[in-house]
Amino acid sequence: MGRTMNEKMSTASGDGEGAGRKTRGRESKLSLPAGKPLSPMMEAALGQVRQDFDITPGRCIKIDGRRTSIRLQDPLWDALKDISKREGRGIDSLCTEVARMRPKGLTVSGAVRLFITRYFREAAGSVKTE
């Protein structure tokens, strides 16, 4: 069953209370440990999350030479362009590699989102390898 325009999904940080419940038009509040200020990185990231980013209409890319469309939020498209520049590869080439490596059942859009997240986590040195 789909959500109406006035319903938003909220998740509370920490104990998981309220995770996934619908909040009809209400903004969820962050639960922060008492006396612990937000880091500049957290403030910047949360400022972006609070903005209403709509999923943009599908954009056409080529995967293995075949045209297809994927849907990503604008900040993710920007991140994909940044990766493309850093790696000296085209967006189609990056998406083809991601599509080839994705597990069965995961959409190309979902795989690209995971790729972008993992790429920048690696760049930040925040991924623990097992």
PDB file of C-alpha atoms in Angstrom:
ATOM      1  CA  MET A   1       0.000   0.000   0.000  1.00  0.00           C
ATOM      2  CA  GLY A   2       1.496   3.365  -1.003  1.00  0.00           C
ATOM      3  CA  ARG A   3       1.982   6.398   1.153  1.00  0.00           C
ATOM      4  CA  THR A   4       0.010   9.562   0.596  1.00  0.00           C
ATOM      5  CA  MET A   5       1.713  12.894   0.085  1.00  0.00           C
ATOM      6  CA  ASN A   6       1.105  13.866   3.718  1.00  0.00           C
ATOM      7  CA  GLU A   7       2.652  10.718   5.159  1.00  0.00           C
ATOM      8  CA  LYS A   8       6.359  10.484   5.839  1.00  0.00           C
ATOM      9  CA  MET A   9       8.355   7.556   7.125  1.00  0.00           C
ATOM     10  CA  SER A  10      10.309   8.362  10.251  1.00  0.00           C
ATOM     11  CA  THR A  11      13.042   6.487  11.949  1.00  0.00           C
ATOM     12  CA  ALA A  12      14.420   7.374  15.327  1.00  0.00           C
ATOM     13  CA  SER A  13      18.125   7.053  15.901  1.00  0.00           C
ATOM     14  CA  GLY A  14      19.472   5.007  18.735  1.00  0.00           C
ATOM     15  CA  ASP A  15      16.956   2.577  20.179  1.00  0.00           C
ATOM     16  CA  GLY A  16      14.912   2.092  17.009  1.00  0.00           C
ATOM     17  CA  GLU A  17      11.737   3.379  18.654  1.00  0.00           C
ATOM     18  CA  GLY A  18       9.380   4.601  15.971  1.00  0.00           C
ATOM     19  CA  ALA A  19      11.346   3.001  13.185  1.00  0.00           C
ATOM     20  CA  GLY A  20       9.256   2.804  10.041  1.00  0.00           C
ATOM     21  CA  ARG A  21       6.108   4.309  11.531  1.00  0.00           C
ATOM     22  CA  LYS A  22       4.124   6.768   9.488  1.00  0.00           C
ATOM     23  CA  THR A  23       4.034  10.345  10.766  1.00  0.00           C
ATOM     24  CA  ARG A  24       1.244  12.171   9.035  1.00  0.00           C
ATOM     25  CA  GLY A  25       2.841  15.490   8.116  1.00  0.00           C
ATOM     26  CA  ARG A  26       5.001  15.663  11.268  1.00  0.00           C
ATOM     27  CA  GLU A  27       8.752  16.059  11.205  1.00  0.00           C
ATOM     28  CA  SER A  28      10.667  13.494  13.218  1.00  0.00           C
ATOM     29  CA  LYS A  29      13.107  14.860  15.779  1.00  0.00           C
ATOM     30  CA  LEU A  30      16.619  13.585  16.175  1.00  0.00           C
ATOM     31  CA  SER A  31      17.400  11.960  19.475  1.00  0.00           C
ATOM     32  CA  LEU A  32      20.924  12.962  20.427  1.00  0.00           C
ATOM     33  CA  PRO A  33      22.891  12.012  23.519  1.00  0.00           C
ATOM     34  CA  ALA A  34      22.646  14.810  26.081  1.00  0.00           C
ATOM     35  CA  GLY A  35      25.498  17.298  25.803  1.00  0.00           C
ATOM     36  CA  LYS A  36      26.946  15.824  22.601  1.00  0.00           C
ATOM     37  CA  PRO A  37      27.016  18.421  19.800  1.00  0.00           C
ATOM     38  CA  LEU A  38      26.826  17.466  16.146  1.00  0.00           C
ATOM     39  CA  SER A  39      30.077  17.359  14.221  1.00  0.00           C
ATOM     40  CA  PRO A  40      30.369  19.691  11.214  1.00  0.00           C
ATOM     41  CA  MET A  41      30.145  16.640   8.929  1.00  0.00           C
ATOM     42  CA  MET A  42      26.903  15.515  10.623  1.00  0.00           C
ATOM     43  CA  GLU A  43      25.433  19.027  10.400  1.00  0.00           C
ATOM     44  CA  ALA A  44      26.207  19.231   6.684  1.00  0.00           C
ATOM     45  CA  ALA A  45      24.811  15.765   5.958  1.00  0.00           C
ATOM     46  CA  LEU A  46      21.663  16.302   8.014  1.00  0.00           C
ATOM     47  CA  GLY A  47      21.100  19.668   6.347  1.00  0.00           C
ATOM     48  CA  GLN A  48      21.001  17.866   2.995  1.00  0.00           C
ATOM     49  CA  VAL A  49      18.684  15.147   4.293  1.00  0.00           C
ATOM     50  CA  ARG A  50      16.228  17.726   5.598  1.00  0.00           C
ATOM     51  CA  GLN A  51      15.865  19.238   2.157  1.00  0.00           C
ATOM     52  CA  ASP A  52      13.214  17.551   0.081  1.00  0.00           C
ATOM     53  CA  PHE A  53      15.128  15.749  -2.639  1.00  0.00           C
ATOM     54  CA  ASP A  54      12.754  14.168  -5.087  1.00  0.00           C
ATOM     55  CA  ILE A  55      13.792  11.200  -7.119  1.00  0.00           C
ATOM     56  CA  THR A  56      14.341  12.642 -10.532  1.00  0.00           C
ATOM     57  CA  PRO A  57      12.844  11.178 -13.670  1.00  0.00           C
ATOM     58  CA  GLY A  58      14.877   8.325 -15.095  1.00  0.00           C
ATOM     59  CA  ARG A  59      18.029   9.306 -16.919  1.00  0.00           C
ATOM     60  CA  CYS A  60      19.227   7.253 -19.844  1.00  0.00           C
ATOM     61  CA  ILE A  61      22.536   5.456 -19.612  1.00  0.00           C
ATOM     62  CA  LYS A  62      24.046   2.591 -21.580  1.00  0.00           C
ATOM     63  CA  ILE A  63      24.884  -0.706 -19.915  1.00  0.00           C
ATOM     64  CA  ASP A  64      26.834  -3.036 -22.181  1.00  0.00           C
ATOM     65  CA  GLY A  65      25.785  -0.793 -25.081  1.00  0.00           C
ATOM     66  CA  ARG A  66      22.086  -1.153 -24.279  1.00  0.00           C
ATOM     67  CA  ARG A  67      20.067   1.933 -23.354  1.00  0.00           C
ATOM     68  CA  THR A  68      18.320   1.843 -20.003  1.00  0.00           C
ATOM     69  CA  SER A  69      17.222   4.388 -17.443  1.00  0.00           C
ATOM     70  CA  ILE A  70      17.967   4.651 -13.746  1.00  0.00           C
ATOM     71  CA  ARG A  71      16.495   6.907 -11.098  1.00  0.00           C
ATOM     72  CA  LEU A  72      18.686   8.622  -8.521  1.00  0.00           C
ATOM     73  CA  GLN A  73      18.352  11.729  -6.391  1.00  0.00           C
ATOM     74  CA  ASP A  74      20.271  14.733  -7.733  1.00  0.00           C
ATOM     75  CA  PRO A  75      23.007  14.540  -5.039  1.00  0.00           C
ATOM     76  CA  LEU A  76      23.669  10.934  -6.067  1.00  0.00           C
ATOM     77  CA  TRP A  77      23.979  11.936  -9.725  1.00  0.00           C
ATOM     78  CA  ASP A  78      26.485  14.585  -8.640  1.00  0.00           C
ATOM     79  CA  ALA A  79      28.409  11.969  -6.641  1.00  0.00           C
ATOM     80  CA  LEU A  80      28.428   9.601  -9.625  1.00  0.00           C
ATOM     81  CA  LYS A  81      29.807  12.404 -11.825  1.00  0.00           C
ATOM     82  CA  ASP A  82      32.519  13.064  -9.207  1.00  0.00           C
ATOM     83  CA  ILE A  83      33.496   9.381  -9.197  1.00  0.00           C
ATOM     84  CA  SER A  84      33.552   9.410 -12.996  1.00  0.00           C
ATOM     85  CA  LYS A  85      35.989  12.345 -12.991  1.00  0.00           C
ATOM     86  CA  ARG A  86      38.171  10.865 -10.236  1.00  0.00           C
ATOM     87  CA  GLU A  87      38.422   7.513 -11.987  1.00  0.00           C
ATOM     88  CA  GLY A  88      38.731   8.898 -15.526  1.00  0.00           C
ATOM     89  CA  ARG A  89      35.839   6.738 -16.724  1.00  0.00           C
ATOM     90  CA  GLY A  90      32.480   7.583 -18.197  1.00  0.00           C
ATOM     91  CA  ILE A  91      29.250   7.187 -16.260  1.00  0.00           C
ATOM     92  CA  ASP A  92      28.102   4.473 -18.680  1.00  0.00           C
ATOM     93  CA  SER A  93      31.309   2.536 -18.052  1.00  0.00           C
ATOM     94  CA  LEU A  94      30.929   2.814 -14.256  1.00  0.00           C
ATOM     95  CA  CYS A  95      27.282   1.764 -14.372  1.00  0.00           C
ATOM     96  CA  THR A  96      28.115  -1.176 -16.644  1.00  0.00           C
ATOM     97  CA  GLU A  97      30.682  -2.451 -14.131  1.00  0.00           C
ATOM     98  CA  VAL A  98      28.233  -2.002 -11.252  1.00  0.00           C
ATOM     99  CA  ALA A  99      25.441  -3.744 -13.181  1.00  0.00           C
ATOM    100  CA  ARG A 100      27.695  -6.699 -13.986  1.00  0.00           C
ATOM    101  CA  MET A 101      28.680  -7.153 -10.328  1.00  0.00           C
ATOM    102  CA  ARG A 102      25.256  -6.727  -8.735  1.00  0.00           C
ATOM    103  CA  PRO A 103      23.540  -9.690  -7.126  1.00  0.00           C
ATOM    104  CA  LYS A 104      20.405 -11.098  -8.696  1.00  0.00           C
ATOM    105  CA  GLY A 105      17.306  -9.274  -7.492  1.00  0.00           C
ATOM    106  CA  LEU A 106      19.030  -5.910  -6.924  1.00  0.00           C
ATOM    107  CA  THR A 107      18.053  -3.176  -9.365  1.00  0.00           C
ATOM    108  CA  VAL A 108      20.710  -1.261 -11.255  1.00  0.00           C
ATOM    109  CA  SER A 109      19.617   1.930  -9.461  1.00  0.00           C
ATOM    110  CA  GLY A 110      19.967   0.212  -6.084  1.00  0.00           C
ATOM    111  CA  ALA A 111      23.365  -1.207  -7.023  1.00  0.00           C
ATOM    112  CA  VAL A 112      24.580   2.231  -8.141  1.00  0.00           C
ATOM    113  CA  ARG A 113      23.437   3.763  -4.834  1.00  0.00           C
ATOM    114  CA  LEU A 114      25.349   1.094  -2.906  1.00  0.00           C
ATOM    115  CA  PHE A 115      28.397   1.585  -5.138  1.00  0.00           C
ATOM    116  CA  ILE A 116      28.428   5.351  -4.520  1.00  0.00           C
ATOM    117  CA  THR A 117      28.117   4.852  -0.768  1.00  0.00           C
ATOM    118  CA  ARG A 118      30.868   2.240  -0.655  1.00  0.00           C
ATOM    119  CA  TYR A 119      33.161   4.297  -2.902  1.00  0.00           C
ATOM    120  CA  PHE A 120      33.047   7.344  -0.656  1.00  0.00           C
ATOM    121  CA  ARG A 121      33.263   5.269   2.523  1.00  0.00           C
ATOM    122  CA  GLU A 122      36.434   3.697   1.123  1.00  0.00           C
ATOM    123  CA  ALA A 123      37.735   7.155   0.227  1.00  0.00           C
ATOM    124  CA  ALA A 124      37.065   8.296   3.793  1.00  0.00           C
ATOM    125  CA  GLY A 125      38.759   5.205   5.195  1.00  0.00           C
ATOM    126  CA  SER A 126      35.667   4.302   7.182  1.00  0.00           C
ATOM    127  CA  VAL A 127      34.992   0.810   5.863  1.00  0.00           C
ATOM    128  CA  LYS A 128      36.142  -2.074   8.014  1.00  0.00           C
ATOM    129  CA  THR A 129      37.122  -5.119   6.035  1.00  0.00           C
ATOM    130  CA  GLU A 130      36.567  -8.560   7.481  1.00  0.00           C
TER     131      GLU A 130
END
